[in-house]
């Protein structure tokens, strides 16, 4: 693994930056919570999710000036900003004028007391912690002093693959949903023919690529648990499982599951052809 001795990493300035990043995320989530209370729609958190990483990257970029490698700092800021801003705009436009997301409504319906207090504990605080932990890859990478090497550029390629899957998959889904004749059925064309979750796979590839950019210089490799957590959430916890649970009763979905890879893009299996229609991903 290319990199530099730990002694060359500016540990003191990095540690001093952590409270500032945490404070920036906290301010963003506090403002989001206020909006959610006013609108009675806490799924607004989904729109702000990508922006939280942009805030973390921007603060780290500013505070790492004079410490980390300038090329890596700028590259990480650009990769996170492009991904996070696109995601925020996409979800914001999709949710414009909508009511509370069914996933949030179902969870908040069991609130033992105040719905807003319950949302603060079950939505905003956990996602804030996750956001900070996943962004550690970016924070450490910003302060790393080694110049960009081949592993970083491999990470850029992987990020690009993920960004294409996520962006094109979201666009194909939006186009499909715009056709009323396909409502209530299953989208199985385009990228959705090769994976049931091109957007989630894209997210996973994006963060794997960002990790490689950070891991190109020591001690970025030590942040491997950050992208691992993101991938686990997407593939095994709140992304894929919740989406497929919601879709399980839709006509043709069983056949779609039998013929299409659950996460990684693979050639479709020949086990039947579901009728074309709509696939609504959750958590996006």
Coordinates of N, CA and C in Angstrom, one line a residue, residues 5 11 37 51 56 79-80 88 115 133 143 148 153 160 162 167 174 176 190 193-194 216-217 232 234 260 274:
X5 N 4.9 7.3 6.5 CA 4.9 6.9 7.9 C 3.9 7.7 8.7
X11 N -1.4 14.7 12.9 CA -2.4 14.2 13.8 C -3.0 15.3 14.7
X37 N -40.2 19.6 11.5 CA -41.2 19.9 12.5 C -42.3 20.9 11.8
X51 N -26.1 16.4 1.4 CA -25.5 17.7 1.8 C -24.6 17.6 3.0
X56 N -19.3 18.2 5.6 CA -18.1 17.6 6.3 C -16.8 17.8 5.4
X79 N -15.2 15.2 -5.6 CA -15.9 14.0 -5.7 C -17.1 14.0 -4.7
X80 N -16.9 14.4 -3.5 CA -18.0 14.4 -2.5 C -19.0 15.5 -2.9
X88 N -28.8 15.4 -3.4 CA -29.8 16.3 -2.8 C -30.8 16.9 -3.7
X115 N -44.1 12.9 18.7 CA -43.6 12.4 17.4 C -42.3 13.1 17.0
X133 N -19.3 9.3 10.9 CA -18.4 8.1 10.8 C -18.0 7.8 9.4
X143 N -6.2 15.4 5.3 CA -5.0 15.7 6.0 C -3.8 14.9 5.6
X148 N -0.8 12.1 -4.9 CA -1.7 11.2 -5.5 C -1.0 10.1 -6.3
X153 N -6.2 7.2 -8.4 CA -6.8 7.3 -9.7 C -7.7 6.1 -10.0
X160 N -16.4 7.0 -10.7 CA -17.1 7.3 -11.9 C -18.1 6.3 -12.3
X162 N -19.7 4.2 -10.2 CA -20.8 4.3 -9.3 C -21.6 5.5 -9.6
X167 N -26.7 7.9 -11.2 CA -27.4 8.9 -11.9 C -28.3 8.4 -13.0
X174 N -37.1 7.7 -12.9 CA -38.0 8.9 -13.0 C -38.8 8.9 -14.3
X176 N -39.6 6.2 -16.0 CA -40.5 5.1 -15.9 C -41.8 5.5 -15.1
X190 N -33.0 -1.3 -19.0 CA -31.9 -0.4 -18.7 C -31.0 -1.0 -17.6
X193 N -32.1 -4.0 -15.4 CA -32.1 -5.3 -15.9 C -31.0 -6.1 -15.4
X194 N -29.9 -5.4 -14.9 CA -28.7 -6.1 -14.4 C -28.6 -6.1 -12.9
X216 N -4.9 5.8 -0.5 CA -3.7 5.9 -1.3 C -2.5 6.5 -0.5
X217 N -2.8 7.1 0.6 CA -1.8 7.7 1.5 C -2.1 7.4 2.9
X232 N -22.9 -1.7 4.0 CA -23.7 -2.5 4.8 C -25.1 -1.9 4.9
X234 N -26.6 0.1 2.8 CA -27.2 0.0 1.5 C -27.7 -1.4 1.1
X260 N -33.0 -11.3 -11.7 CA -32.1 -10.2 -11.6 C -31.2 -10.2 -10.4
X274 N -40.6 -10.6 -15.9 CA -41.6 -9.8 -15.2 C -42.2 -8.8 -16.2

